[in-house]
Short mmCIF file of C-alpha atoms in Angstrom, two decimals:
data_model
loop_
_atom_site.label_atom_id
_atom_site.label_comp_id
_atom_site.label_asym_id
_atom_site.label_seq_id
_atom_site.Cartn_x
_atom_site.Cartn_y
_atom_site.Cartn_z
CA MET A 25 101.21 81.77 71.16
CA LYS A 26 104.59 83.13 70.08
CA TYR A 27 104.20 86.35 72.15
CA PRO A 28 103.97 84.65 75.57
CA ILE A 29 106.93 82.39 74.76
CA THR A 30 109.03 85.35 73.61
CA LEU A 31 108.25 87.38 76.73
CA PHE A 32 108.90 84.38 78.98
CA LEU A 33 112.33 83.91 77.39
CA LEU A 34 113.03 87.63 77.83
CA PHE A 35 112.14 87.31 81.54
CA VAL A 36 114.61 84.40 81.84
CA VAL A 37 117.38 86.33 80.08
CA LEU A 38 116.83 89.34 82.35
CA GLN A 39 117.04 87.10 85.43
CA LEU A 40 120.23 85.38 84.30
CA SER A 41 122.10 88.46 83.13
CA ALA A 42 124.71 89.74 85.57
CA GLN A 43 124.03 93.37 86.47
CA GLU A 44 125.10 95.54 89.37
CA THR A 45 121.54 96.45 90.29
CA LYS A 46 118.94 93.97 91.38
CA PRO A 47 115.69 93.71 89.46
CA LEU A 48 112.69 95.53 90.86
CA TYR A 49 109.38 93.67 91.00
CA SER A 50 106.13 95.62 91.09
CA ILE A 51 102.58 94.60 91.85
CA SER A 52 99.83 96.90 90.61
CA ILE A 53 96.46 96.88 92.33
CA LEU A 54 94.56 99.43 90.20
CA SER A 55 95.04 97.40 86.99
CA PRO A 56 95.99 93.97 88.37
CA SER A 57 99.44 93.12 87.02
CA ILE A 58 102.97 92.14 87.99
CA GLY A 59 106.11 93.64 86.53
CA LEU A 60 109.86 93.24 86.45
CA GLU A 61 112.30 96.08 85.77
CA LYS A 62 115.99 95.44 85.24
CA SER A 63 118.81 97.86 84.53
CA ILE A 64 120.63 97.20 81.25
CA GLN A 65 122.90 100.25 81.35
CA GLU A 66 123.26 103.35 83.47
CA ASN A 67 119.92 105.24 83.37
CA ASN A 68 118.40 102.60 81.01
CA SER A 69 116.19 99.64 81.84
CA LEU A 70 113.84 97.04 80.45
CA LYS A 71 110.43 96.63 82.07
CA LEU A 72 108.14 93.67 81.42
CA SER A 73 104.56 93.46 82.72
CA ILE A 74 101.88 90.79 82.64
CA GLY A 75 98.30 91.33 83.76
CA ASN A 76 94.96 92.96 83.07
CA SER A 77 94.53 96.43 81.68
CA ILE A 78 91.84 99.03 82.13
CA GLY A 79 92.43 102.34 80.44
CA TYR A 80 91.17 105.20 78.35
CA GLY A 81 92.20 105.36 74.69
CA SER A 82 91.69 108.10 72.11
CA THR A 83 90.02 105.74 69.64
CA ASN A 84 87.88 103.38 71.74
CA GLY A 85 87.31 105.32 74.96
CA LEU A 86 87.27 103.29 78.18
CA GLN A 87 88.48 99.77 77.46
CA SER A 88 89.41 96.61 79.30
CA LYS A 89 91.75 93.88 78.07
CA LEU A 90 91.73 90.55 79.83
CA PHE A 91 95.36 89.55 79.28
CA LEU A 92 98.13 91.99 78.51
CA LEU A 93 101.86 91.60 77.95
CA ARG A 94 103.97 94.75 77.83
CA GLY A 95 107.66 95.27 77.18
CA GLU A 96 109.30 98.67 77.60
CA TYR A 97 112.74 100.11 77.03
CA ARG A 98 113.13 103.10 79.35
CA HIS A 99 115.69 105.89 79.55
CA TYR A 100 115.57 107.80 82.84
CA TYR A 101 116.64 111.41 82.47
CA ASN A 102 117.65 114.12 84.99
CA LEU A 103 118.61 111.54 87.65
CA GLU A 104 121.83 113.37 88.55
CA LYS A 105 119.91 116.61 89.00
CA ARG A 106 117.38 114.81 91.24
CA ARG A 107 120.22 113.34 93.33
CA ASP A 108 121.93 116.73 93.67
CA GLU A 109 118.67 118.25 94.92
CA GLY A 110 118.24 115.41 97.45
CA ARG A 111 115.11 114.07 95.76
CA LEU A 112 114.16 110.42 95.35
CA SER A 113 116.22 108.83 92.54
CA THR A 114 116.82 105.22 93.60
CA ASN A 115 114.88 102.07 92.67
CA TYR A 116 114.07 103.38 89.19
CA SER A 117 112.38 106.50 90.53
CA GLY A 118 112.41 109.27 87.97
CA ASN A 119 111.01 110.60 84.72
CA TYR A 120 111.52 108.47 81.63
CA ILE A 121 111.06 108.27 77.88
CA GLY A 122 111.13 105.07 75.91
CA LEU A 123 109.67 102.58 73.49
CA PHE A 124 107.07 99.90 74.15
CA ALA A 125 105.36 96.91 72.55
CA GLU A 126 102.07 95.62 73.91
CA PRO A 127 100.35 92.52 72.57
CA SER A 128 97.00 92.00 74.29
CA PHE A 129 94.45 89.23 74.21
CA VAL A 130 90.69 89.64 74.52
CA PHE A 131 88.66 86.54 75.37
CA LYS A 132 85.09 87.88 75.43
CA LYS A 133 82.34 85.83 73.86
CA GLY A 134 82.28 86.65 70.16
CA GLU A 135 85.35 88.93 70.42
CA GLU A 136 88.35 86.61 70.80
CA ALA A 137 91.24 88.56 69.32
CA THR A 138 94.88 89.47 69.62
CA HIS A 139 95.82 93.14 69.32
CA MET A 140 99.25 94.73 68.95
CA TYR A 141 100.09 98.27 70.03
CA ALA A 142 103.62 99.75 69.84
CA GLY A 143 105.18 103.20 69.99
CA GLY A 144 106.71 105.73 72.34
CA VAL A 145 106.10 106.40 76.03
CA TRP A 146 106.79 109.25 78.47
CA GLY A 147 106.21 108.73 82.15
CA ILE A 148 106.87 109.44 85.79
CA GLN A 149 107.66 106.56 88.11
CA ARG A 150 108.17 106.74 91.86
CA ASN A 151 109.08 103.86 94.15
CA TYR A 152 108.98 105.18 97.70
CA ASN A 153 110.87 103.75 100.69
CA SER A 154 107.51 102.60 102.09
CA HIS A 155 107.35 100.24 99.05
CA PHE A 156 104.50 102.25 97.48
CA HIS A 157 104.72 102.21 93.66
CA LEU A 158 103.34 104.92 91.35
CA ASP A 159 103.72 104.94 87.57
CA LEU A 160 101.94 107.51 85.39
CA SER A 161 102.52 107.29 81.63
CA VAL A 162 101.36 108.70 78.30
CA ASN A 163 101.68 106.45 75.25
CA ALA A 164 101.44 107.24 71.55
CA GLY A 165 101.74 104.59 68.89
CA ILE A 166 100.30 102.48 66.14
CA GLY A 167 97.60 99.96 67.01
CA GLN A 168 94.84 97.99 65.32
CA ASN A 169 92.88 101.21 64.65
CA GLY A 170 95.79 103.30 63.36
CA PHE A 171 97.42 106.02 65.49
CA GLU A 172 96.34 105.89 69.14
CA THR A 173 97.21 107.72 72.34
CA LYS A 174 96.66 106.27 75.79
CA ALA A 175 97.29 107.27 79.37
CA GLY A 176 98.12 104.80 82.11
CA LEU A 177 98.18 104.86 85.91
CA ARG A 178 99.62 102.05 87.99
CA LEU A 179 99.37 102.07 91.78
CA GLY A 180 100.73 99.28 93.92
CA PHE A 181 103.82 98.02 95.71
CA TRP A 182 107.39 97.17 94.78
CA LEU A 183 109.66 94.37 95.98
CA LYS A 184 113.37 93.79 95.51
#
């Protein structure tokens, strides 16, 4: 129960903190979830997501988790180069590296459990002017089964 309370408080702190940029909300359709991304420094942000997860992992293969919380610290790199080339670089659009923590909760009959997965992430995120949201990531970290790698794809829409 402490994970949901901690993430809720982090959401509140992000909302109350005074930043130049507005938070970006995203809604993913492929793996149903909602997210909030907020700038904490130039080229750095925090992203929090709540929802369901369907993905492929190196240890367990295709897996589904019924309730997932995810917190990420992201550093966007090469944004100035993208701007100079006239490419999309606003609304947190760019390539990033970062750290993540992901507690998840499984509520299947006979398999009620809480799992923790944390490590590093590399990804590509694009938020187009049409409000289409694309986030492709590769994660590597320590989970319940030792070292794990996972890939993620989020498709949906963004709101500001």
